[in-house]
Short mmCIF file of C-alpha atoms in Angstrom, two decimals:
data_model
loop_
_atom_site.label_atom_id
_atom_site.label_comp_id
_atom_site.label_asym_id
_atom_site.label_seq_id
_atom_site.Cartn_x
_atom_site.Cartn_y
_atom_site.Cartn_z
CA UNK A 20 -18.75 -20.45 -16.91
CA UNK A 21 -21.30 -19.81 -14.13
CA UNK A 22 -19.00 -17.21 -12.55
CA UNK A 23 -18.65 -15.44 -15.92
CA UNK A 24 -22.43 -15.33 -16.27
CA UNK A 25 -22.73 -13.96 -12.73
CA UNK A 26 -20.17 -11.24 -13.49
CA UNK A 27 -21.96 -10.35 -16.73
CA UNK A 28 -25.30 -10.18 -14.90
CA UNK A 29 -23.75 -7.97 -12.21
CA UNK A 30 -22.32 -5.49 -14.73
CA UNK A 31 -25.58 -5.47 -16.69
CA UNK A 32 -27.55 -4.70 -13.52
CA UNK A 33 -25.02 -2.02 -12.60
CA UNK A 34 -25.29 -0.43 -16.05
CA UNK A 35 -29.09 -0.48 -16.05
CA UNK A 36 -29.12 0.99 -12.56
CA UNK A 37 -26.76 3.78 -13.64
CA UNK A 38 -28.93 4.56 -16.68
CA UNK A 39 -32.14 4.63 -14.65
CA UNK A 40 -30.56 6.68 -11.87
CA UNK A 41 -29.12 9.16 -14.36
CA UNK A 42 -32.55 9.73 -15.91
CA UNK A 43 -34.01 10.50 -12.50
CA UNK A 44 -31.39 13.10 -11.56
CA UNK A 45 -31.34 14.60 -15.07
CA UNK A 46 -35.08 15.21 -14.83
CA UNK A 47 -34.82 16.69 -11.33
CA UNK A 48 -31.78 19.00 -11.77
CA UNK A 49 -31.31 19.47 -15.53
CA UNK A 50 -28.80 21.84 -17.08
CA UNK A 51 -31.01 22.09 -20.17
CA UNK A 52 -34.31 20.61 -21.31
CA UNK A 53 -33.78 17.63 -23.60
CA UNK A 54 -36.46 16.85 -26.20
CA UNK A 55 -37.57 13.23 -26.28
CA UNK A 56 -36.47 13.03 -29.91
CA UNK A 57 -32.88 13.91 -28.95
CA UNK A 58 -32.84 11.25 -26.24
CA UNK A 59 -34.18 8.70 -28.73
CA UNK A 60 -31.50 9.69 -31.27
CA UNK A 61 -28.84 9.08 -28.63
CA UNK A 62 -30.20 5.61 -27.92
CA UNK A 63 -30.29 4.65 -31.60
CA UNK A 64 -26.72 5.87 -31.99
CA UNK A 65 -25.58 3.91 -28.93
CA UNK A 66 -27.27 0.73 -30.15
CA UNK A 67 -25.59 1.07 -33.56
CA UNK A 68 -22.23 1.79 -31.90
CA UNK A 69 -22.34 -1.14 -29.49
CA UNK A 70 -23.75 -3.60 -32.00
CA UNK A 71 -21.17 -2.93 -34.71
CA UNK A 72 -18.14 -2.42 -32.44
CA UNK A 73 -18.86 -5.60 -30.44
CA UNK A 74 -19.39 -7.66 -33.60
CA UNK A 75 -16.01 -6.47 -34.93
CA UNK A 76 -14.32 -6.88 -31.55
CA UNK A 77 -12.78 -10.30 -32.37
CA UNK A 78 -11.21 -8.89 -35.53
CA UNK A 79 -9.77 -5.97 -33.57
CA UNK A 80 -8.41 -8.41 -30.99
CA UNK A 81 -6.65 -10.42 -33.70
CA UNK A 82 -4.98 -7.31 -35.14
CA UNK A 83 -3.99 -6.10 -31.66
CA UNK A 84 -2.61 -9.55 -30.88
CA UNK A 85 -0.45 -9.47 -34.02
CA UNK A 86 0.94 -6.05 -33.06
CA UNK A 87 1.56 -7.20 -29.50
CA UNK A 88 3.35 -10.34 -30.72
CA UNK A 89 5.79 -8.11 -32.61
CA UNK A 90 6.32 -5.50 -29.89
CA UNK A 91 5.86 -7.71 -26.87
CA UNK A 92 3.55 -6.91 -23.95
CA UNK A 93 3.99 -5.82 -20.37
CA UNK A 94 7.27 -3.99 -20.83
CA UNK A 95 6.86 -2.51 -17.36
CA UNK A 96 6.10 -5.02 -14.62
CA UNK A 97 4.24 -3.24 -11.82
CA UNK A 98 4.72 -4.44 -8.23
CA UNK A 99 1.48 -5.72 -6.70
CA UNK A 100 2.59 -7.06 -3.32
CA UNK A 101 0.90 -5.49 -0.31
CA UNK A 102 0.58 -1.71 -0.43
CA UNK A 103 2.50 -1.64 -3.71
CA UNK A 104 -0.76 -2.73 -5.38
CA UNK A 105 -2.33 0.65 -4.54
CA UNK A 106 0.74 2.57 -5.70
CA UNK A 107 0.71 0.65 -9.00
CA UNK A 108 -3.03 1.29 -9.35
CA UNK A 109 -2.47 5.03 -8.95
CA UNK A 110 0.33 4.89 -11.53
CA UNK A 111 -1.90 3.04 -14.03
CA UNK A 112 -4.73 5.52 -13.52
CA UNK A 113 -2.44 8.50 -14.18
CA UNK A 114 -0.82 6.82 -17.21
CA UNK A 115 -4.18 5.84 -18.70
CA UNK A 116 -5.54 9.33 -18.10
CA UNK A 117 -2.59 10.87 -19.92
CA UNK A 118 -3.12 8.42 -22.80
CA UNK A 119 -6.81 9.31 -22.97
CA UNK A 120 -6.03 13.01 -22.94
CA UNK A 121 -3.42 12.65 -25.71
CA UNK A 122 -5.61 10.50 -27.93
CA UNK A 123 -8.56 12.85 -27.42
CA UNK A 124 -6.48 15.79 -28.61
CA UNK A 125 -5.42 13.80 -31.67
CA UNK A 126 -9.08 13.10 -32.41
CA UNK A 127 -9.63 16.85 -32.72
CA UNK A 128 -6.37 17.59 -34.57
CA UNK A 129 -6.26 14.85 -37.23
CA UNK A 130 -9.00 15.17 -39.90
CA UNK A 131 -9.39 11.39 -40.32
CA UNK A 132 -9.98 10.92 -36.59
CA UNK A 133 -12.19 14.01 -36.33
CA UNK A 134 -14.40 12.71 -39.16
CA UNK A 135 -15.39 9.93 -36.74
CA UNK A 136 -15.13 11.72 -33.39
CA UNK A 137 -17.37 14.55 -34.62
CA UNK A 138 -20.22 12.04 -34.37
CA UNK A 139 -19.89 12.19 -30.59
CA UNK A 140 -19.96 16.00 -30.72
CA UNK A 141 -23.04 16.00 -32.95
CA UNK A 142 -25.19 15.42 -29.87
CA UNK A 143 -27.23 18.61 -29.60
CA UNK A 144 -28.18 17.70 -26.04
CA UNK A 145 -25.52 16.19 -23.80
CA UNK A 146 -26.82 13.54 -21.38
CA UNK A 147 -25.48 10.50 -19.57
CA UNK A 148 -26.20 8.37 -22.65
CA UNK A 149 -24.09 10.70 -24.80
CA UNK A 150 -21.03 9.23 -23.09
CA UNK A 151 -21.61 6.01 -25.06
CA UNK A 152 -22.59 7.80 -28.28
CA UNK A 153 -19.46 7.30 -30.39
CA UNK A 154 -18.92 6.28 -33.97
CA UNK A 155 -18.61 2.49 -34.01
CA UNK A 156 -15.38 2.38 -36.06
CA UNK A 157 -13.51 4.59 -33.57
CA UNK A 158 -13.31 1.97 -30.87
CA UNK A 159 -12.56 -0.83 -33.33
CA UNK A 160 -9.59 1.01 -34.81
CA UNK A 161 -8.29 2.17 -31.42
CA UNK A 162 -8.52 -1.35 -29.96
CA UNK A 163 -6.91 -2.89 -33.04
CA UNK A 164 -4.03 -0.51 -33.70
CA UNK A 165 -3.39 1.19 -30.35
CA UNK A 166 -2.99 -1.52 -27.67
CA UNK A 167 -0.55 0.87 -25.99
CA UNK A 168 -1.46 0.21 -22.36
CA UNK A 169 -1.18 -3.58 -22.85
CA UNK A 170 2.20 -3.16 -24.52
CA UNK A 171 3.58 -0.87 -21.83
CA UNK A 172 2.18 -2.39 -18.65
CA UNK A 173 1.38 -5.80 -17.27
CA UNK A 174 -1.86 -4.98 -15.49
CA UNK A 175 -3.49 -7.69 -13.33
CA UNK A 176 -7.23 -8.31 -13.99
CA UNK A 177 -8.32 -7.01 -10.57
CA UNK A 178 -6.37 -3.79 -11.15
CA UNK A 179 -7.94 -3.39 -14.60
CA UNK A 180 -11.42 -3.73 -13.07
CA UNK A 181 -10.59 -1.22 -10.33
CA UNK A 182 -9.29 1.23 -12.95
CA UNK A 183 -12.57 0.94 -14.87
CA UNK A 184 -14.57 1.77 -11.75
CA UNK A 185 -12.32 4.73 -10.95
CA UNK A 186 -12.80 6.20 -14.42
CA UNK A 187 -16.56 5.61 -14.48
CA UNK A 188 -17.54 8.59 -12.33
CA UNK A 189 -15.44 11.37 -13.92
CA UNK A 190 -15.40 10.00 -17.49
CA UNK A 191 -18.86 8.54 -18.15
CA UNK A 192 -20.72 10.79 -15.71
CA UNK A 193 -19.10 13.93 -17.16
CA UNK A 194 -21.91 13.92 -19.75
CA UNK A 195 -24.68 14.08 -17.14
CA UNK A 196 -27.25 16.76 -17.86
CA UNK A 197 -27.12 17.76 -14.20
CA UNK A 198 -26.00 20.94 -12.44
CA UNK A 199 -23.27 19.93 -10.02
CA UNK A 200 -21.72 23.19 -8.77
CA UNK A 201 -18.21 22.45 -7.53
CA UNK A 202 -17.08 26.04 -7.12
CA UNK A 203 -13.31 26.33 -6.80
CA UNK A 204 -13.02 22.53 -6.94
CA UNK A 205 -14.22 22.42 -10.56
CA UNK A 206 -10.61 21.97 -11.72
CA UNK A 207 -9.92 19.01 -9.44
CA UNK A 208 -11.77 16.25 -11.29
CA UNK A 209 -13.68 16.01 -14.57
CA UNK A 210 -17.35 16.83 -14.09
CA UNK A 211 -20.45 17.81 -16.14
CA UNK A 212 -19.71 21.54 -16.06
CA UNK A 213 -16.03 21.13 -17.00
CA UNK A 214 -16.78 18.72 -19.86
CA UNK A 215 -19.75 20.72 -21.13
CA UNK A 216 -17.27 23.44 -22.11
CA UNK A 217 -15.64 20.82 -24.37
CA UNK A 218 -18.98 20.21 -26.14
CA UNK A 219 -19.83 23.92 -26.35
CA UNK A 220 -20.82 25.59 -29.63
CA UNK A 221 -19.04 28.80 -28.63
CA UNK A 222 -15.84 29.56 -30.54
CA UNK A 223 -13.81 30.43 -27.43
CA UNK A 224 -14.48 26.95 -26.05
CA UNK A 225 -13.19 25.12 -29.13
CA UNK A 226 -10.57 22.44 -28.36
CA UNK A 227 -10.73 23.01 -24.61
CA UNK A 228 -11.14 20.70 -21.59
CA UNK A 229 -10.09 17.34 -23.07
CA UNK A 230 -9.48 15.62 -19.74
CA UNK A 231 -11.13 12.29 -19.01
CA UNK A 232 -10.29 12.23 -15.29
CA UNK A 233 -7.88 14.96 -14.18
CA UNK A 234 -8.26 18.53 -15.53
CA UNK A 235 -4.63 18.87 -14.45
CA UNK A 236 -3.61 17.77 -17.97
CA UNK A 237 -5.63 20.60 -19.55
CA UNK A 238 -4.04 23.09 -17.18
CA UNK A 239 -0.55 21.68 -17.77
CA UNK A 240 -0.80 21.66 -21.59
CA UNK A 241 -2.74 24.92 -22.01
CA UNK A 242 -6.13 23.51 -23.08
CA UNK A 243 -8.03 24.47 -19.93
CA UNK A 244 -11.02 26.78 -19.93
CA UNK A 245 -12.28 27.19 -16.38
CA UNK A 246 -16.07 27.66 -16.50
CA UNK A 247 -17.65 30.59 -14.75
CA UNK A 248 -19.80 29.70 -11.70
CA UNK A 249 -23.06 29.46 -13.68
CA UNK A 250 -21.65 28.80 -17.16
CA UNK A 251 -23.43 25.94 -18.97
CA UNK A 252 -23.21 26.69 -22.72
CA UNK A 253 -25.29 25.26 -25.55
CA UNK A 254 -23.75 22.12 -27.02
CA UNK A 255 -23.44 20.43 -30.42
CA UNK A 256 -21.90 21.09 -33.81
CA UNK A 257 -22.06 24.30 -35.85
CA UNK A 258 -24.19 24.01 -37.89
CA UNK A 259 -26.27 21.52 -35.92
CA UNK A 260 -26.96 18.13 -37.48
CA UNK A 261 -29.73 15.67 -36.72
CA UNK A 262 -28.50 12.07 -36.55
CA UNK A 263 -30.70 9.19 -37.69
CA UNK A 264 -29.89 5.49 -37.57
CA UNK A 265 -28.40 5.53 -41.08
CA UNK A 266 -26.00 8.37 -40.22
CA UNK A 267 -25.03 6.43 -37.09
CA UNK A 268 -23.55 3.83 -39.43
CA UNK A 269 -22.13 5.97 -42.25
CA UNK A 270 -21.33 9.22 -40.41
CA UNK A 271 -17.91 10.07 -41.99
CA UNK A 272 -19.40 9.47 -45.45
CA UNK A 273 -22.75 11.21 -45.00
CA UNK A 274 -21.83 14.27 -47.08
CA UNK A 275 -20.58 12.01 -49.86
CA UNK A 276 -24.00 10.36 -49.89
CA UNK A 277 -25.69 13.76 -50.13
CA UNK A 278 -23.48 14.78 -53.05
CA UNK A 279 -24.27 11.57 -54.93
CA UNK A 280 -28.01 11.99 -54.39
CA UNK A 281 -27.83 15.61 -55.61
CA UNK A 282 -25.99 14.56 -58.79
CA UNK A 283 -28.56 11.88 -59.47
CA UNK A 284 -31.44 14.33 -59.06
CA UNK A 285 -29.74 16.99 -61.25
#
């Protein structure tokens, strides 16, 4: 138990350090000025997301366990002896990245999934915190009904932890409000400029740059839009929407609420 507490404390300190460090660099080299109100909205949305998704986590685990008991888990046993561990790690990273890319495209293509994922895109100002600003039910449903990686691969705990660290920089940090000019290397790894195109309000950027780690998938499947050297477009939905704590909870049903309130006032 003491080791679990130590690990939890380590990850909490790491997360707080990343948040504090991101605020420093975002203030020093910002892509765009972010009003305090927008930053506060992001935090409220993140708190609602984490609180509700974590509380429903056990239920999602039960459903995923039932699915896994039917399908079986670890269909592919990866070798982990010696240098094979690194080869298996690379394989898991590529497979997970392809899964993330595919699921992300489905979130934009299927209306039911977009009704939830649009909450993430409602951020009018993209910052490091925006990376955790998702609709709470998204993660619950994905964890419950799509335990695909667990079904396909038997991944050792140390490899799972390493995979999380590898994805942290290109995936979570892709939302940084920081100018990081990569020049011709912008297509090598996901980064704030590449991912900002994905959040752009401009029509020509719609459904582009889905990659979580490797822009290679966007290039391969025709969803790449290579940003110009100094291209950092405005972000958000069209029309823009302001998100309060209530909308953080009921986002897919917000318009239904507005229609009901209009009928009552008529």
